[in-house]
XYZ file of C-alpha atoms in Angstrom:
323
model
C 24.173 11.839 -7.028
C 25.268 12.527 -10.603
C 23.065 9.775 -12.068
C 19.997 11.133 -10.269
C 20.764 14.640 -11.496
C 21.020 13.433 -15.070
C 17.704 11.568 -14.795
C 16.046 14.622 -13.269
C 17.277 16.949 -16.021
C 16.193 14.494 -18.711
C 12.704 14.152 -17.256
C 12.246 17.880 -16.674
C 13.283 18.639 -20.256
C 10.758 16.082 -21.527
C 7.969 17.615 -19.429
C 8.716 21.062 -20.803
C 8.719 19.700 -24.352
C 5.541 17.600 -24.036
C 3.390 19.992 -22.024
C 4.903 23.410 -22.691
C 5.536 23.982 -19.003
C 8.249 26.287 -17.714
C 9.743 24.617 -14.649
C 10.674 27.360 -12.206
C 11.709 25.274 -9.217
C 11.403 21.879 -7.571
C 11.571 19.956 -4.324
C 12.747 16.361 -4.322
C 10.527 14.077 -2.230
C 12.460 11.407 -0.353
C 9.732 8.813 0.182
C 9.275 5.384 -1.330
C 11.799 2.862 -2.586
C 14.168 3.567 -5.509
C 11.693 5.609 -7.592
C 12.636 9.302 -7.767
C 9.945 11.897 -6.992
C 9.652 15.666 -7.224
C 7.216 18.475 -6.628
C 7.781 20.873 -9.507
C 6.781 24.530 -9.582
C 5.815 25.798 -13.045
C 4.226 28.771 -14.732
C 0.960 26.774 -14.656
C 1.118 25.777 -10.976
C 2.537 22.877 -8.993
C 2.749 19.288 -10.265
C 4.085 15.967 -9.043
C 6.582 13.862 -11.007
C 7.456 10.227 -10.333
C 10.205 8.344 -12.116
C 9.907 4.551 -12.318
C 13.131 2.791 -11.445
C 14.030 0.269 -14.160
C 14.904 -2.439 -11.625
C 11.589 -2.130 -9.813
C 9.641 -1.737 -13.033
C 11.175 -3.828 -15.818
C 9.422 -4.029 -19.193
C 7.058 -6.859 -18.265
C 5.510 -4.787 -15.447
C 4.672 -1.770 -17.583
C 1.310 -2.979 -19.028
C -0.005 -3.666 -15.523
C 1.257 -0.313 -14.311
C -0.418 1.503 -17.213
C -3.688 -0.292 -16.401
C -3.433 0.812 -12.756
C -2.891 4.421 -13.839
C -5.895 4.263 -16.169
C -7.999 3.117 -13.231
C -6.636 5.922 -11.050
C -7.685 8.477 -13.662
C -11.140 6.901 -13.869
C -11.489 7.185 -10.105
C -10.379 10.816 -10.274
C -13.006 11.486 -12.957
C -15.627 9.912 -10.685
C -14.699 12.290 -7.852
C -12.439 10.166 -5.661
C -9.783 12.304 -3.918
C -6.642 11.259 -5.782
C -4.180 12.952 -8.158
C -5.149 13.747 -11.732
C -2.861 12.162 -14.334
C -1.650 13.789 -17.552
C -1.222 11.727 -20.694
C 0.241 11.821 -24.166
C -1.001 9.573 -26.982
C -3.511 8.078 -24.512
C -0.694 6.801 -22.284
C 0.007 7.933 -18.748
C 3.482 6.403 -18.588
C 5.686 8.946 -20.328
C 9.138 8.314 -21.774
C 12.240 10.407 -22.247
C 14.484 9.972 -25.270
C 16.947 8.206 -22.993
C 14.357 5.631 -21.918
C 13.398 6.947 -18.483
C 9.770 6.273 -17.564
C 7.748 8.688 -15.444
C 4.297 10.096 -14.732
C 3.091 13.673 -14.335
C 0.174 14.324 -11.987
C -1.503 17.155 -10.188
C 0.025 18.071 -6.839
C -2.408 17.369 -4.002
C -1.946 19.277 -0.763
C -2.204 17.540 2.578
C -0.035 15.834 5.166
C 1.135 12.273 5.650
C 0.702 11.277 9.280
C 3.029 9.203 11.444
C 1.728 5.626 11.720
C -0.976 5.189 14.334
C -1.730 8.888 14.720
C -4.890 9.522 12.668
C -7.846 10.939 14.606
C -11.417 9.512 14.502
C -12.646 12.142 12.030
C -9.806 11.355 9.657
C -10.469 7.626 9.982
C -14.194 8.087 9.329
C -13.308 9.984 6.162
C -10.798 7.293 5.176
C -13.426 4.600 5.694
C -15.885 6.494 3.473
C -13.239 7.077 0.821
C -12.233 3.407 0.803
C -15.825 2.176 0.643
C -16.611 4.634 -2.145
C -13.505 3.518 -4.046
C -14.565 -0.120 -3.843
C -18.047 0.689 -5.129
C -16.641 2.748 -8.020
C -14.261 -0.058 -8.936
C -17.085 -2.602 -8.928
C -19.300 -0.395 -11.068
C -16.815 0.930 -13.618
C -13.862 -1.470 -13.950
C -14.334 -4.912 -15.479
C -13.102 -7.757 -13.301
C -9.974 -9.595 -14.429
C -8.351 -12.862 -13.278
C -6.915 -12.947 -9.775
C -3.487 -11.302 -9.811
C -2.206 -12.784 -6.543
C -3.407 -15.704 -4.464
C -2.843 -16.821 -0.897
C 0.147 -19.049 -0.219
C -0.758 -22.554 0.878
C -0.026 -23.760 4.393
C 2.858 -26.027 3.234
C 4.407 -23.096 1.361
C 4.084 -20.889 4.419
C 5.723 -23.508 6.661
C 8.585 -24.036 4.226
C 9.177 -20.295 4.102
C 8.980 -20.150 7.904
C 11.681 -22.816 8.211
C 14.107 -20.760 6.114
C 13.545 -17.668 8.257
C 13.801 -19.708 11.464
C 17.174 -21.154 10.458
C 18.500 -17.676 9.708
C 17.275 -16.305 13.035
C 18.922 -19.216 14.895
C 22.155 -18.730 12.949
C 22.252 -15.028 13.844
C 21.042 -15.654 17.412
C 18.317 -13.011 17.126
C 16.206 -13.673 20.206
C 13.464 -11.163 19.343
C 12.873 -12.689 15.923
C 13.077 -16.249 17.270
C 10.353 -15.517 19.823
C 8.093 -13.965 17.209
C 8.676 -16.834 14.807
C 7.697 -19.319 17.519
C 4.342 -17.538 17.843
C 3.993 -17.476 14.068
C 4.650 -21.218 13.830
C 1.879 -21.981 16.317
C -0.644 -19.948 14.327
C 0.368 -21.574 11.046
C 0.062 -25.055 12.530
C -3.413 -24.325 13.949
C -4.882 -22.659 10.841
C -5.225 -23.106 7.091
C -6.260 -21.078 4.060
C -9.925 -22.073 4.501
C -9.951 -19.076 6.875
C -10.110 -16.901 3.775
C -12.662 -18.801 1.684
C -15.186 -15.948 1.953
C -12.794 -13.118 1.084
C -14.127 -10.931 -1.726
C -12.170 -10.784 -4.966
C -12.017 -7.445 -6.731
C -9.901 -4.474 -7.729
C -8.031 -3.092 -4.734
C -5.518 -0.324 -4.105
C -3.402 -2.944 -2.289
C -0.991 -0.471 -0.710
C -3.223 1.689 1.459
C -0.885 2.500 4.337
C -0.018 5.787 6.037
C 2.616 6.933 3.517
C 0.090 6.736 0.681
C -2.652 8.829 2.309
C -2.736 12.609 2.586
C -4.950 14.106 5.286
C -6.354 17.509 6.084
C -7.199 18.293 9.686
C -10.319 16.091 9.770
C -10.573 14.276 6.436
C -8.757 12.580 3.617
C -7.144 15.011 1.192
C -5.911 12.427 -1.307
C -5.189 8.753 -1.840
C -1.783 8.303 -3.483
C 0.246 5.687 -5.331
C -2.149 3.409 -7.217
C 0.766 1.595 -8.876
C -0.099 -1.745 -7.268
C -3.813 -1.599 -8.095
C -4.729 -5.198 -8.970
C -7.458 -7.795 -8.756
C -6.734 -9.348 -5.374
C -8.784 -9.487 -2.154
C -10.496 -6.217 -1.295
C -10.062 -7.089 2.403
C -6.503 -5.761 2.123
C -7.856 -2.228 1.724
C -9.641 -2.594 5.061
C -6.969 -4.106 7.300
C -3.980 -2.237 5.889
C -5.218 1.321 6.677
C -6.598 0.223 10.056
C -3.305 -1.328 11.123
C -1.251 1.513 9.684
C -3.321 4.367 11.090
C -4.848 2.971 14.306
C -2.090 0.885 15.914
C -0.082 3.123 18.240
C 2.589 1.980 20.688
C 1.427 -1.623 20.339
C -2.183 -0.749 21.212
C -5.127 -0.581 18.843
C -7.083 2.683 19.078
C -10.631 1.348 19.112
C -12.352 4.696 18.582
C -10.439 5.127 15.327
C -11.224 1.599 14.135
C -14.923 2.187 14.850
C -14.794 5.459 12.919
C -13.257 3.776 9.859
C -15.838 0.984 9.971
C -18.696 3.498 10.251
C -17.375 5.410 7.260
C -16.903 2.300 5.140
C -20.453 1.166 5.928
C -21.816 4.269 4.232
C -21.038 2.423 0.991
C -20.587 -1.299 1.724
C -21.295 -3.772 4.539
C -18.468 -4.448 6.947
C -19.515 -6.905 9.676
C -17.081 -7.722 12.511
C -16.251 -11.146 11.070
C -15.135 -9.561 7.790
C -13.015 -7.051 9.684
C -11.268 -9.804 11.655
C -10.833 -11.912 8.526
C -9.206 -8.973 6.735
C -6.693 -8.523 9.565
C -5.841 -12.226 9.538
C -5.458 -12.127 5.766
C -2.909 -9.323 5.983
C -1.065 -11.284 8.669
C -0.952 -14.363 6.418
C 0.243 -12.405 3.404
C 2.950 -10.489 5.276
C 4.124 -13.316 7.542
C 7.271 -13.897 5.512
C 8.340 -10.286 6.124
C 8.988 -11.264 9.739
C 12.693 -12.052 9.661
C 15.972 -10.816 11.106
C 16.303 -7.118 10.389
C 18.921 -6.021 7.871
C 20.655 -2.604 7.797
C 18.916 -1.560 4.573
C 15.370 -2.428 5.642
C 12.959 0.441 5.031
C 10.978 2.211 7.738
C 7.630 0.949 6.332
C 8.922 -2.646 6.321
C 9.947 -2.351 9.969
C 6.496 -0.975 10.780
C 4.769 -3.819 8.884
C 6.717 -6.305 10.998
C 5.524 -4.629 14.191
C 1.931 -4.791 12.941
C 2.360 -8.451 12.034
C 3.731 -9.216 15.487
C 0.793 -7.390 17.122
C -1.716 -9.471 15.167
C 0.082 -12.677 16.151
C 0.175 -11.700 19.829
C -3.581 -11.015 19.747
C -4.620 -13.729 17.275
C -6.855 -15.576 19.743
C -8.484 -12.343 20.970
C -9.188 -10.638 17.633
C -12.863 -11.630 17.580
C -13.351 -10.154 21.062
C -11.302 -7.041 20.297
C -13.366 -6.174 17.232
C -16.750 -7.658 18.157
C -18.352 -4.302 18.810
C -17.060 -2.599 15.670
């Protein structure tokens, strides 16, 4: 697209000006939503560039984004496997003369895996990396007010009603059936389920697309843009669901490996594990709706994970009791 080409040229020219890099080639990376991304090849090696779409990141979101990037760099300095960020005037969000915002980071090698396909060694490494990250965040980053809180039961039921009406209108039997199961769970539970969830800094987007693996370990954690003070449980359930649920079956050996790795740094009893999975279900329940043509692949996957949790809601304690 012409607009994308213009943005790319503007950003590349700014990088050359700010950092004195000669850009010799590039590969556009077609992952994520709206933000443009490139691997650039320069006379000083390979780097990664990410443009922030102005619709996704309007002005009021920039301070929070800058804070998240500062934390990412702190984690990098402390040895966590994640990309190094490059700054100017103590800011990691860089600007072109035309007002495009972007970041420049090191380029970390590794592979993203298809959902549900990580092996036990990779999951053990991911558990260790996640536990280490949580400890580093507790030790080095001052706690701030809660960024996001759990929707109340009445709010959840009101939202459910809107999605139910749409599913009935469109006669989507698959969604109707799943919403019926969701309604039962909402009626039988309340937010007191999550009263013991730990509040702290969390990556908050730790799914398969944001993790690079080598053959048997984590190569890099990516995309810290959503780093916020929320419930750290999200960083437990999200990677487990994303990396261990395959063809509607949970791969228990991989879950156990993640838990063992995490416990090298922090406790993770079975009840916390189950609570984290239920918390992710509660948070993502409103994503379960009739599919639209433009829905992303990750969103479709999240819906499948949400449906799996609902189908196994009453067995979760038994499924994870030995973990």
